[in-house]
PDB file of C-alpha atoms in Angstrom:
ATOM      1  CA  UNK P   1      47.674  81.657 242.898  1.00  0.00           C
ATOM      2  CA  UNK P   2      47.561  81.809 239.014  1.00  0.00           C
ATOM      3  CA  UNK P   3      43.888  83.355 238.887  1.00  0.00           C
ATOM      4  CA  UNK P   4      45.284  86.002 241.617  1.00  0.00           C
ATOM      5  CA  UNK P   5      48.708  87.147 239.542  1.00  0.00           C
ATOM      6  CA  UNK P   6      45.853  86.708 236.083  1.00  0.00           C
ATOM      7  CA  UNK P   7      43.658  89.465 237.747  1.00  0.00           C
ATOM      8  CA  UNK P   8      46.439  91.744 239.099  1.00  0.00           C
ATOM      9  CA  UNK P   9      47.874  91.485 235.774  1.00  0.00           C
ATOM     10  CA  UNK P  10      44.942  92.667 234.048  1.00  0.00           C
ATOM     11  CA  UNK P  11      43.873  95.488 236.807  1.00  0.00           C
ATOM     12  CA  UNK P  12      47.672  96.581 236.686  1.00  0.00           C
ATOM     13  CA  UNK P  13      47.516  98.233 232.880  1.00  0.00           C
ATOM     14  CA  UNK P  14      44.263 100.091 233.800  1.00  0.00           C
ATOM     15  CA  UNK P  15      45.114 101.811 237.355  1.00  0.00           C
ATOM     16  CA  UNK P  16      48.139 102.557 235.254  1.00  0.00           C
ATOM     17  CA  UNK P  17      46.237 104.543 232.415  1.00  0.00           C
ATOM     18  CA  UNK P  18      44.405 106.870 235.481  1.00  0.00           C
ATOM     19  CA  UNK P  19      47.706 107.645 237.072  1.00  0.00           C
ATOM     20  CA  UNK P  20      48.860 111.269 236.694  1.00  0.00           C
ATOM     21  CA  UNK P  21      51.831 111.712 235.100  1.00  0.00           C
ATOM     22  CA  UNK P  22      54.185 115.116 235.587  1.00  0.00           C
ATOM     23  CA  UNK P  23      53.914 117.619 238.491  1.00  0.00           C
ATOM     24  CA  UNK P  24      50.804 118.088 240.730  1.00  0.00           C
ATOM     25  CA  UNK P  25      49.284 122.044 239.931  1.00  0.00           C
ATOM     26  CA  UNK P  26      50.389 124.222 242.501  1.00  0.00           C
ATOM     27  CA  UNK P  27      47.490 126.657 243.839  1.00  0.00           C
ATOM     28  CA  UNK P  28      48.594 129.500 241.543  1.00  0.00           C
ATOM     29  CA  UNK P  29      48.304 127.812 238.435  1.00  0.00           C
ATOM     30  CA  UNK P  30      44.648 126.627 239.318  1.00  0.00           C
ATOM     31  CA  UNK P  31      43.850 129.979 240.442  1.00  0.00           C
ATOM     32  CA  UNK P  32      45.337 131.423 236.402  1.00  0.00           C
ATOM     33  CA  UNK P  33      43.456 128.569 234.721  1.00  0.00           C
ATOM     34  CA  UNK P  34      40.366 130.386 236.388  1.00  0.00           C
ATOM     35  CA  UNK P  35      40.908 133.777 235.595  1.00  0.00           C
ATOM     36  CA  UNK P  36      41.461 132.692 232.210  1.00  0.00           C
ATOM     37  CA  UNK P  37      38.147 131.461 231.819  1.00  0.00           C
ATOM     38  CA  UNK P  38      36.450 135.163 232.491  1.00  0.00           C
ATOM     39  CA  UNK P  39      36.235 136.776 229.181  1.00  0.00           C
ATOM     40  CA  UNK P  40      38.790 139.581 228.464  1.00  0.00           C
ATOM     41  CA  UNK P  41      37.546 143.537 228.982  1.00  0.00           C
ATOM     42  CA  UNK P  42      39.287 143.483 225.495  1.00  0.00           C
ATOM     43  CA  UNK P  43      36.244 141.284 224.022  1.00  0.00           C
ATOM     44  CA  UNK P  44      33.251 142.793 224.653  1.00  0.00           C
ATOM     45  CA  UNK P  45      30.240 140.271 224.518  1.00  0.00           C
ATOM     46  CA  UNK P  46      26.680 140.901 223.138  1.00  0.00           C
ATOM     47  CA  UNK P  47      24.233 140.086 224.431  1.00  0.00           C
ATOM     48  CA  UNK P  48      20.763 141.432 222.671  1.00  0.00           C
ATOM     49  CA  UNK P  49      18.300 138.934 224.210  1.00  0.00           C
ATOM     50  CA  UNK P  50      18.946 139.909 227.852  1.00  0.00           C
ATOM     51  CA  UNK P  51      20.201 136.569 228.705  1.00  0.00           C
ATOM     52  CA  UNK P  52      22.621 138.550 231.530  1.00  0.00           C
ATOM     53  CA  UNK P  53      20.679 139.133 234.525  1.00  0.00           C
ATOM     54  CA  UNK P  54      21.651 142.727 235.820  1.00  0.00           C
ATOM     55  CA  UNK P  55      23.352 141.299 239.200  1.00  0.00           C
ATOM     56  CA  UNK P  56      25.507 139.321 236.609  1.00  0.00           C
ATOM     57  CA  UNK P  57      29.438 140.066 236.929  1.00  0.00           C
ATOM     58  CA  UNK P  58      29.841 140.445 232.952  1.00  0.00           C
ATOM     59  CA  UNK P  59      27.204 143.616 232.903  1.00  0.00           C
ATOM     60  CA  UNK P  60      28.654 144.635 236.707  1.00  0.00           C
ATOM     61  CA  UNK P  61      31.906 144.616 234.318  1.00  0.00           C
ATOM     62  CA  UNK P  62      31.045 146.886 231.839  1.00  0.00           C
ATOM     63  CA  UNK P  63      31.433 143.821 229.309  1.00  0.00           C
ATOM     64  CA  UNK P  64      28.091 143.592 227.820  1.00  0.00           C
ATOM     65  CA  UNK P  65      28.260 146.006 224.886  1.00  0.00           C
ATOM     66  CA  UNK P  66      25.335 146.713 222.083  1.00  0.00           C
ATOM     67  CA  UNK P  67      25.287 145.237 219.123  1.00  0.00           C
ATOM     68  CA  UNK P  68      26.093 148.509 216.896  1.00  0.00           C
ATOM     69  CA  UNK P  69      28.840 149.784 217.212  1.00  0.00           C
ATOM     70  CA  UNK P  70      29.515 153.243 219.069  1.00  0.00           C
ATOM     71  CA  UNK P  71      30.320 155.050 215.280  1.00  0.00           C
ATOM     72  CA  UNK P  72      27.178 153.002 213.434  1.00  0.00           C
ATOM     73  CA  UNK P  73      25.081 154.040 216.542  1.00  0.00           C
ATOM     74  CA  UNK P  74      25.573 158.136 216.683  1.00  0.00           C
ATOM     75  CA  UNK P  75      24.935 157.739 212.771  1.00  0.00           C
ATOM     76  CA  UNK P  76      22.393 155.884 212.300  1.00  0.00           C
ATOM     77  CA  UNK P  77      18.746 155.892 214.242  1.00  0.00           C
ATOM     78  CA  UNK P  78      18.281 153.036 216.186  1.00  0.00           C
ATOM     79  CA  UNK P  79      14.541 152.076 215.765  1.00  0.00           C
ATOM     80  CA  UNK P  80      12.932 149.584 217.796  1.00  0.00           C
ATOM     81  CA  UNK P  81       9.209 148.871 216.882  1.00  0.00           C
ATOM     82  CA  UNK P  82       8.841 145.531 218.991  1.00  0.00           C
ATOM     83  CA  UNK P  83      10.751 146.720 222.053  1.00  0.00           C
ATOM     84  CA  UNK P  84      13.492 143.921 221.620  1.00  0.00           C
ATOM     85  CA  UNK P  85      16.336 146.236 223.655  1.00  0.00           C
ATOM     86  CA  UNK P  86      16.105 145.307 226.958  1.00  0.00           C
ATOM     87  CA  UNK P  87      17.595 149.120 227.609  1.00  0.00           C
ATOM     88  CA  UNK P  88      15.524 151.181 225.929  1.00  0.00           C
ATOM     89  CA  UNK P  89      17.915 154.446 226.435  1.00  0.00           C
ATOM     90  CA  UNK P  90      19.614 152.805 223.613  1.00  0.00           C
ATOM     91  CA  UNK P  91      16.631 153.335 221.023  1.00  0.00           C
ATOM     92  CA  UNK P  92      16.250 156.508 219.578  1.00  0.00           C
ATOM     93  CA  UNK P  93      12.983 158.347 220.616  1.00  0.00           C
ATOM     94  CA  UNK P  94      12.835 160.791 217.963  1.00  0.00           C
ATOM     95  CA  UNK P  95      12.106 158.348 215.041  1.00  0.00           C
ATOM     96  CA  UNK P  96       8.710 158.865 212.828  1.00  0.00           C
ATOM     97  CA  UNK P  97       6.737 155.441 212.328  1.00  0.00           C
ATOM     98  CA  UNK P  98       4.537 154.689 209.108  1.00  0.00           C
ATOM     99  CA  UNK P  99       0.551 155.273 209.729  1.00  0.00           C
ATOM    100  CA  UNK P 100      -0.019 152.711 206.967  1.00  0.00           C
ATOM    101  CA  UNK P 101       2.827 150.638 209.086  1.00  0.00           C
ATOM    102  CA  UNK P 102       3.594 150.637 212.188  1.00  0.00           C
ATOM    103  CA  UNK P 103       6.088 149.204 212.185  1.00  0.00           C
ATOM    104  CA  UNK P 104       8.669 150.330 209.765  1.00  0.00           C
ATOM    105  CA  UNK P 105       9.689 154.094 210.076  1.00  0.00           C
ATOM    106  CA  UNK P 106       8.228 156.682 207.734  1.00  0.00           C
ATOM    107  CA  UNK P 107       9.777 157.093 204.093  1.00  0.00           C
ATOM    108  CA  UNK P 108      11.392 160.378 203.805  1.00  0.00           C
ATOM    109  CA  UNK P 109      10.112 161.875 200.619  1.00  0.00           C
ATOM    110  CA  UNK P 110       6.253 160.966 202.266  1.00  0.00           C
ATOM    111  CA  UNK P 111       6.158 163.369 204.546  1.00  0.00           C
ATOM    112  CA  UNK P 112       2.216 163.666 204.227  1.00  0.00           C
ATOM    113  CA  UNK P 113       2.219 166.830 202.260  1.00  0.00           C
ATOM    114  CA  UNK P 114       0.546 164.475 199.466  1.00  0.00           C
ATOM    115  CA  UNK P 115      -2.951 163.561 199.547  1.00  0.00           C
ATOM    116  CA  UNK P 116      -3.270 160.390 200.320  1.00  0.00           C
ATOM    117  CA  UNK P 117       0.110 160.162 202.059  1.00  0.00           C
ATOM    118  CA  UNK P 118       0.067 157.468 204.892  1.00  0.00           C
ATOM    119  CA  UNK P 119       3.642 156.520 204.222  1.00  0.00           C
ATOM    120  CA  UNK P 120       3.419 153.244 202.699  1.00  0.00           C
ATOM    121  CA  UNK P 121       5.964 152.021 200.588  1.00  0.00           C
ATOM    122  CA  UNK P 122       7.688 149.520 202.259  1.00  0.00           C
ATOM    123  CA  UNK P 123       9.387 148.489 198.746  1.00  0.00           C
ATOM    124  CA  UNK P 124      11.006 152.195 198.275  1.00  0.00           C
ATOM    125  CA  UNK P 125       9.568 152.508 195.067  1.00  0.00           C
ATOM    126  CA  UNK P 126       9.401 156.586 195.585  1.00  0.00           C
ATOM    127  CA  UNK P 127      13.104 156.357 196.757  1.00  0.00           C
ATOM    128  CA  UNK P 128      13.900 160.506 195.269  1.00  0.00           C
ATOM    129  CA  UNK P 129      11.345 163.097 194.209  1.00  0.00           C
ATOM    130  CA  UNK P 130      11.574 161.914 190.702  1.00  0.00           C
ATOM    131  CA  UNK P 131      10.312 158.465 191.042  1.00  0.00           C
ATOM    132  CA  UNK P 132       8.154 160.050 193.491  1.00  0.00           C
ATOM    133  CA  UNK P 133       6.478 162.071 191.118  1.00  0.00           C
ATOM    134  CA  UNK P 134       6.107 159.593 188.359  1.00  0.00           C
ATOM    135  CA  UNK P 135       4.751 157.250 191.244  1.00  0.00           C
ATOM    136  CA  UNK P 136       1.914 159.225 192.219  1.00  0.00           C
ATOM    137  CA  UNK P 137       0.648 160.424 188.537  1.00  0.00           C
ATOM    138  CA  UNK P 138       1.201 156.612 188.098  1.00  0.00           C
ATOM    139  CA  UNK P 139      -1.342 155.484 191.029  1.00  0.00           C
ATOM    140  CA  UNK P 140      -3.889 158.177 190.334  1.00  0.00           C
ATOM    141  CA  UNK P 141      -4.207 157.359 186.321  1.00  0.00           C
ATOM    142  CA  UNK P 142      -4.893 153.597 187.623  1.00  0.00           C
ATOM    143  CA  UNK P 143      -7.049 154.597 190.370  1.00  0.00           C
ATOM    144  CA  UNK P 144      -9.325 156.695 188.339  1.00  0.00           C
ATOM    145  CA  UNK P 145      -9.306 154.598 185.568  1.00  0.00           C
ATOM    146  CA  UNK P 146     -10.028 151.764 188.312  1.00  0.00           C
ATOM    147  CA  UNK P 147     -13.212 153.743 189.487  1.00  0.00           C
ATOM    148  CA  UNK P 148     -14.740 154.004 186.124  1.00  0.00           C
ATOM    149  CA  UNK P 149     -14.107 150.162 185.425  1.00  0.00           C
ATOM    150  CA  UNK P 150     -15.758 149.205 188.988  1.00  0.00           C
ATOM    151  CA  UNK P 151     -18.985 150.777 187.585  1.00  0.00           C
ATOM    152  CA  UNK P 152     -18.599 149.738 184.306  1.00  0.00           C
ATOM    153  CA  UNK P 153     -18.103 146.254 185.288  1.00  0.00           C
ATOM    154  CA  UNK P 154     -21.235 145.074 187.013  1.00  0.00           C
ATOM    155  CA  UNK P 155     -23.163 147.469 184.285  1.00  0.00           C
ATOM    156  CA  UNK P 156     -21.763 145.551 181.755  1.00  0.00           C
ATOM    157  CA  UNK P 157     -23.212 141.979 183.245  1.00  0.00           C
ATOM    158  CA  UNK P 158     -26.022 143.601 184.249  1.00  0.00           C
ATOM    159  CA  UNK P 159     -27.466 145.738 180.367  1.00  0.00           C
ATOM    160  CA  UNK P 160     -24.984 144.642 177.656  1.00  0.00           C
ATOM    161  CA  UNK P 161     -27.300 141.906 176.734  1.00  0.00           C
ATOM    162  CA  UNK P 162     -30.364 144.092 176.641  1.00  0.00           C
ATOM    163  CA  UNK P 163     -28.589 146.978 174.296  1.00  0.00           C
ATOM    164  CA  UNK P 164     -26.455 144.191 172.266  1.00  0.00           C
ATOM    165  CA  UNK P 165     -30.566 143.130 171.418  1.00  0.00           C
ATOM    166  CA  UNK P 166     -31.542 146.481 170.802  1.00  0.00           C
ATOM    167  CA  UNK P 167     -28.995 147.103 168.179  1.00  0.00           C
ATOM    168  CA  UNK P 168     -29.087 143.660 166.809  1.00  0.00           C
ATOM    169  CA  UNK P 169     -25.746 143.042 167.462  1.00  0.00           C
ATOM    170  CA  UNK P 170     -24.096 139.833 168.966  1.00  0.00           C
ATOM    171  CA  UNK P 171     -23.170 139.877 172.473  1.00  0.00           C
ATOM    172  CA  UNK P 172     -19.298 140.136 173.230  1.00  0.00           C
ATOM    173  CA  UNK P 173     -19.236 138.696 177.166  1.00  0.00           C
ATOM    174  CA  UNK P 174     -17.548 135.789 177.802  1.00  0.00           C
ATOM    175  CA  UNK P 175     -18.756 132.259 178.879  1.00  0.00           C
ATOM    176  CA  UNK P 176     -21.379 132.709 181.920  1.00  0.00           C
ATOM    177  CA  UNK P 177     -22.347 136.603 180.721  1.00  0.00           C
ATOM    178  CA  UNK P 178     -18.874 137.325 182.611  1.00  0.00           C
ATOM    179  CA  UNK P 179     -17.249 140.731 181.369  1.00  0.00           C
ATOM    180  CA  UNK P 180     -14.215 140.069 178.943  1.00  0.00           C
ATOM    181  CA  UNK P 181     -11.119 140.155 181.202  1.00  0.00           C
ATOM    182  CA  UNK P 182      -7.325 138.345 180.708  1.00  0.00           C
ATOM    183  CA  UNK P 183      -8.361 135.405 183.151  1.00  0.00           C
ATOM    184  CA  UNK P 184     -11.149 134.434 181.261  1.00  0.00           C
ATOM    185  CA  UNK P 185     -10.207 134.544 177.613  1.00  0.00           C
ATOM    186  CA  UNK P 186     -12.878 137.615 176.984  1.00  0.00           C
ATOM    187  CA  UNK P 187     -10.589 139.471 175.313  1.00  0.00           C
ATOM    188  CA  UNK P 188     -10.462 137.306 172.395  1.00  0.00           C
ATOM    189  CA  UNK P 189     -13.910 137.904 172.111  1.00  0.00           C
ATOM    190  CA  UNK P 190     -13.239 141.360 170.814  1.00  0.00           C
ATOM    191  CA  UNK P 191     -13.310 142.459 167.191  1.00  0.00           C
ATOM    192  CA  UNK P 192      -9.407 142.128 166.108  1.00  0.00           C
ATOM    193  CA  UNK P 193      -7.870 144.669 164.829  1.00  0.00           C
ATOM    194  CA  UNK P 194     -10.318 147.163 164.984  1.00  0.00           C
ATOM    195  CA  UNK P 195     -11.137 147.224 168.897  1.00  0.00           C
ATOM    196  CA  UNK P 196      -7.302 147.116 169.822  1.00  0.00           C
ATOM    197  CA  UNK P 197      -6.059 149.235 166.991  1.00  0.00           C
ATOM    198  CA  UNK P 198      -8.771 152.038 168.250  1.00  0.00           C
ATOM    199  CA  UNK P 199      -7.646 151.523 172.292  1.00  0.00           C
ATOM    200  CA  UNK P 200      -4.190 151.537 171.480  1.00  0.00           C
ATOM    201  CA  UNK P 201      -4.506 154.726 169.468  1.00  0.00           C
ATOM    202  CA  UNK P 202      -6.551 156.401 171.690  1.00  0.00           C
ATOM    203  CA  UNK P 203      -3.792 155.543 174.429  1.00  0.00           C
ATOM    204  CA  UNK P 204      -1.380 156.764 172.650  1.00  0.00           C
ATOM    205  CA  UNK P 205      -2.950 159.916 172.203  1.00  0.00           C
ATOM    206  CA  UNK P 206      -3.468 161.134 175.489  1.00  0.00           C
ATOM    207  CA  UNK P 207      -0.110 159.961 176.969  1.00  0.00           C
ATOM    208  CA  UNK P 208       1.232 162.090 173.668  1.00  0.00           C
ATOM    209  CA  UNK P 209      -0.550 164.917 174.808  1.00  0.00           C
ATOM    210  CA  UNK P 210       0.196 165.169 178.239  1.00  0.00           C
ATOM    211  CA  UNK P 211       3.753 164.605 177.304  1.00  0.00           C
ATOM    212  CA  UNK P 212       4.047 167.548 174.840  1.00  0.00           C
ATOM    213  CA  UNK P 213       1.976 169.583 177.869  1.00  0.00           C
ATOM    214  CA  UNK P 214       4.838 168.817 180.074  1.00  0.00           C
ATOM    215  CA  UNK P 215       7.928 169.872 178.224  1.00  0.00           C
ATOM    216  CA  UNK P 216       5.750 173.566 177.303  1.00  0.00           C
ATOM    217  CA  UNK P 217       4.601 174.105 180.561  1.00  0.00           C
ATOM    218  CA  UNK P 218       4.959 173.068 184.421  1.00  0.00           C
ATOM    219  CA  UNK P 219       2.183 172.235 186.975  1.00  0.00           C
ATOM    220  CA  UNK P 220       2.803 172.316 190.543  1.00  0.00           C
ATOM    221  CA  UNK P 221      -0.452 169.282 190.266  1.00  0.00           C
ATOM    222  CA  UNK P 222       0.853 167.492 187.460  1.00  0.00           C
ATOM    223  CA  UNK P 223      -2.296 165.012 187.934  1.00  0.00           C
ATOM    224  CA  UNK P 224      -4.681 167.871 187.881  1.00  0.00           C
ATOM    225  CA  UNK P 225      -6.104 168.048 184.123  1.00  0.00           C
ATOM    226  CA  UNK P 226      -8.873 170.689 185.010  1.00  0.00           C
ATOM    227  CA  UNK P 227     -11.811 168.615 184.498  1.00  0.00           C
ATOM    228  CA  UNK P 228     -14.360 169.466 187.418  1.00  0.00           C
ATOM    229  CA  UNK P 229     -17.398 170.507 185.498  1.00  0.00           C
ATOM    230  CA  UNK P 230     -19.519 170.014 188.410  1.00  0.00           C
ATOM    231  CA  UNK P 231     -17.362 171.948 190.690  1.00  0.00           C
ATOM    232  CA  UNK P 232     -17.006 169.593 192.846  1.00  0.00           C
ATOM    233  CA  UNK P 233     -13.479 170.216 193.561  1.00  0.00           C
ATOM    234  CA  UNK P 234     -13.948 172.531 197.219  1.00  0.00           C
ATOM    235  CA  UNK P 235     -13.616 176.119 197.322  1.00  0.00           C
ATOM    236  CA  UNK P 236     -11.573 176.449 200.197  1.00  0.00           C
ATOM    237  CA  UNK P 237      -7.845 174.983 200.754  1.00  0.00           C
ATOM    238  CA  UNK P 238      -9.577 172.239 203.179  1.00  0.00           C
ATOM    239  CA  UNK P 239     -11.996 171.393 200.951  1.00  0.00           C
ATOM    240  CA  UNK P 240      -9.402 170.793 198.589  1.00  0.00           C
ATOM    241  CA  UNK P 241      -7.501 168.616 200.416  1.00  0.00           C
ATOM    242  CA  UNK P 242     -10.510 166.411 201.493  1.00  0.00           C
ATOM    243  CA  UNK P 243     -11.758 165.728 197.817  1.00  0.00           C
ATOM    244  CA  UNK P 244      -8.071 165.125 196.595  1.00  0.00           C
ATOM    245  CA  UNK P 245      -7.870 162.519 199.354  1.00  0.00           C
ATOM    246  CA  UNK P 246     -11.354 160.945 198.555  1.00  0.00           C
ATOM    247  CA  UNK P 247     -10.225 160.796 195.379  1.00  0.00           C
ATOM    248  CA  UNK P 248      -7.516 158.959 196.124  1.00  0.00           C
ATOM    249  CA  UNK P 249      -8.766 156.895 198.565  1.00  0.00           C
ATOM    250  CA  UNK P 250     -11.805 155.948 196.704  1.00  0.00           C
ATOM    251  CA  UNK P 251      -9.284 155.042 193.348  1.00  0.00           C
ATOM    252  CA  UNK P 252      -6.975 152.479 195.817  1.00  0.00           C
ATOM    253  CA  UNK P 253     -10.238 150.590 196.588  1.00  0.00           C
ATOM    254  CA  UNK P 254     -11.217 150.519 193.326  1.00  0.00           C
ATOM    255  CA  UNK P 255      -8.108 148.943 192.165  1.00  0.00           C
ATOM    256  CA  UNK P 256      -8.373 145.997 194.817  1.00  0.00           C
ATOM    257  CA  UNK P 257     -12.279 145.708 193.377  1.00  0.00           C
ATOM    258  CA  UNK P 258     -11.147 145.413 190.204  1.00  0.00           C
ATOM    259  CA  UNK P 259      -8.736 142.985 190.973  1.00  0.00           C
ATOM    260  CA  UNK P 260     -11.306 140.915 193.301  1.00  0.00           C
ATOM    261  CA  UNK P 261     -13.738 141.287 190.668  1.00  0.00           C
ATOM    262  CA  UNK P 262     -11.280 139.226 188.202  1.00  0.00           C
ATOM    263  CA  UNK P 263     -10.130 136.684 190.420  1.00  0.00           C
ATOM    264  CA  UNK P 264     -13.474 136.001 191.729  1.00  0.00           C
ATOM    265  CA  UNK P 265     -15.020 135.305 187.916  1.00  0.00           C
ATOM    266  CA  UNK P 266     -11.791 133.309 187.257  1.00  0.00           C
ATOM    267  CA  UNK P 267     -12.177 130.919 190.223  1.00  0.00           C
ATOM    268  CA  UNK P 268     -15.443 130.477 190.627  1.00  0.00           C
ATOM    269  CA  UNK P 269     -16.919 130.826 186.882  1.00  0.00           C
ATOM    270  CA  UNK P 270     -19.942 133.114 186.948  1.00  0.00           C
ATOM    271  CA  UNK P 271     -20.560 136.759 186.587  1.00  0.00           C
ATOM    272  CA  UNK P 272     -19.571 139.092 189.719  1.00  0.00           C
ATOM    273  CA  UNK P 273     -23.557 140.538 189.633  1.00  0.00           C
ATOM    274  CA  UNK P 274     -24.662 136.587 190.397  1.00  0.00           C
ATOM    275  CA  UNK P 275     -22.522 135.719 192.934  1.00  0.00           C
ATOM    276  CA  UNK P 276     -23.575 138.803 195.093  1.00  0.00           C
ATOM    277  CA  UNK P 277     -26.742 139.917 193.742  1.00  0.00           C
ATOM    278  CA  UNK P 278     -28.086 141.842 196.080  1.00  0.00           C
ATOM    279  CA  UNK P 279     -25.435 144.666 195.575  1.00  0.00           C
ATOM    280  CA  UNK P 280     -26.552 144.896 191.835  1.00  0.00           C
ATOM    281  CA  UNK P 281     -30.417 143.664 191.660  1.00  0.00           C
ATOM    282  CA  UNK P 282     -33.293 144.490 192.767  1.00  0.00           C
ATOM    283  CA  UNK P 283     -34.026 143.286 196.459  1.00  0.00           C
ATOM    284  CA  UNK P 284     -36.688 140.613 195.178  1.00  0.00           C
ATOM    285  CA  UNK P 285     -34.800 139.082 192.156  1.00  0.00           C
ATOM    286  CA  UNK P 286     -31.826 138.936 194.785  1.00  0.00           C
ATOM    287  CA  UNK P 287     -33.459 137.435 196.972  1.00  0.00           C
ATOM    288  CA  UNK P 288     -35.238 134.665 194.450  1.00  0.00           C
ATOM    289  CA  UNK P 289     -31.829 134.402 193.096  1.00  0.00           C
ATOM    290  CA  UNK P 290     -30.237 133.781 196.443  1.00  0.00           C
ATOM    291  CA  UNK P 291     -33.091 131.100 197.339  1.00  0.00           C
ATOM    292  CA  UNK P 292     -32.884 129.387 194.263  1.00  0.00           C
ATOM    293  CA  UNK P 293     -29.069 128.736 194.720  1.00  0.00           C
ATOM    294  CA  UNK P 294     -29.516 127.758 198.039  1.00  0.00           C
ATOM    295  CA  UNK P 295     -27.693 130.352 199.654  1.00  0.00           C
ATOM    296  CA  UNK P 296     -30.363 131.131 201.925  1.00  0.00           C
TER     297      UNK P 296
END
């Protein structure tokens, strides 16, 4: 009899606990604690991943709303390059992509009335016709001067030796008859003052020049300095346009060889004209070369 009233005692405290206490819920206040849970027309929900199917009551509602907002959306382009909207009436069809990407929308100043103009400039560097035109005589002073170094690079490795001899003059390449660059402490190799005293002038000059050229008179090609004397620049409007653009095309590659051309000497120590040889020698030392290295 004591173990019974023990165990009843014990059981008593916890069938207590579980009881409900206060009035049972009456069928009408179930039924409001259900309609409470549906969201309100009042709070639209979003829902850009197309996680509501379309048989779904919230989009049978009308309470699956886009993300912008009904004033941002018949201001502003809607531009969708990856077809994330599962509608796609909400896109707007009339938007112009890059050709030089895809999948941003064109800039508006690059309209491709430039030559050259793909519409790439995804950092907005050309954001008004200003910085636009400073821009482009920018890229074409680099470009050509880009063109002239790609030549004069591998030239460089390839005679400065031979005419340093001729004139009895020491050589002025760096370590591993590299070309003097930043990366590989060439320039140092220069005769100070004299060499940087001369560029810097000569710099100077032009940029002077061209300056003073501006403020007298206005170009509608401020990059065009009338030097074509092998008339090479087309006669017709199309021809033109097609050496402008080769011009430009041919100065952005250029730039990227120059670059390569730096990087490449810096990392792997030895002149650009060894490590590819048979795009500056003669088929049969290339060829040696390339078998002596192992390579082949």
């Amino acid at each position: 009899m004591k173990i019974t009233a023990i165990a009843l005692s014990s059981i008593l405290p916890v069938t207590v606990a579980f009881t409900f206490k206060g009035p049972v819920p009456t069928q009408s206040a179930m039924l409001a604690a259900d309609t409470a849970t549906v969201p309100s027309p009042e709070k639209p929900i979003f829902d850009p991943l197309g996680l509501y199917s379309a048989n779904s009551p919230e989009r049978l509602d009308g309470l699956i709303k886009p993300l912008e907002s009904s004033t941002l959306s018949a201001t502003k382009e809607i531009f969708d390059p990856l077809r994330l909207y599962s509608d796609q009436s909400e896109v707007s069809g009339k938007v112009e992509t890059s050709a030089a990407l895809p999948f941003l929308p064109r800039p508006a100043l690059l309209d491709g009335s430039l030559p050259g103009d793909r519409g790439f400039d995804p950092f907005n560097f050309a954001s008004d016709a200003n910085s636009l035109q400073w821009q482009r005589k920018a890229e074409l002073k680099h470009a050509r001067l880009a063109m002239l170094a790609a030549v004069g690079w591998p030239i460089a490795e390839l005679m400065h030796k031979n005419i340093a001899d001729a004139f009895d003059l020491a050589p002025l390449l760096a370590s591993n008859d590299r070309v003097p660059s930043i990366l590989n402490d060439g320039l140092s190799h220069a005769h100070f003052p004299a060499f940087w005293i001369a560029t810097i002038a000569v710099a100077a000059a032009l940029e002077i020049a061209e300056s003073v050229a501006e403020n007298v008179s206005c170009k509608l090609n401020p990059t065009d300095y009338g030097f074509d004397p092998f008339n090479l620049g087309g006669k017709t409007d199309e021809q033109k346009r097609f050496m402008q653009e080769a011009e430009v095309f041919n100065g952005r590659l250029g730039m990227l060889a120059i670059v390569g051309f730096a990087a490449q000497e810096f990392v792997l120590k030895s002149a650009v004209v060894d490590q590819i040889p048979i795009f500056f020698k003669p088929l049969n030392v290339a060829f040696e070369q390339l078998m002596t290295s192992g390579a082949m």
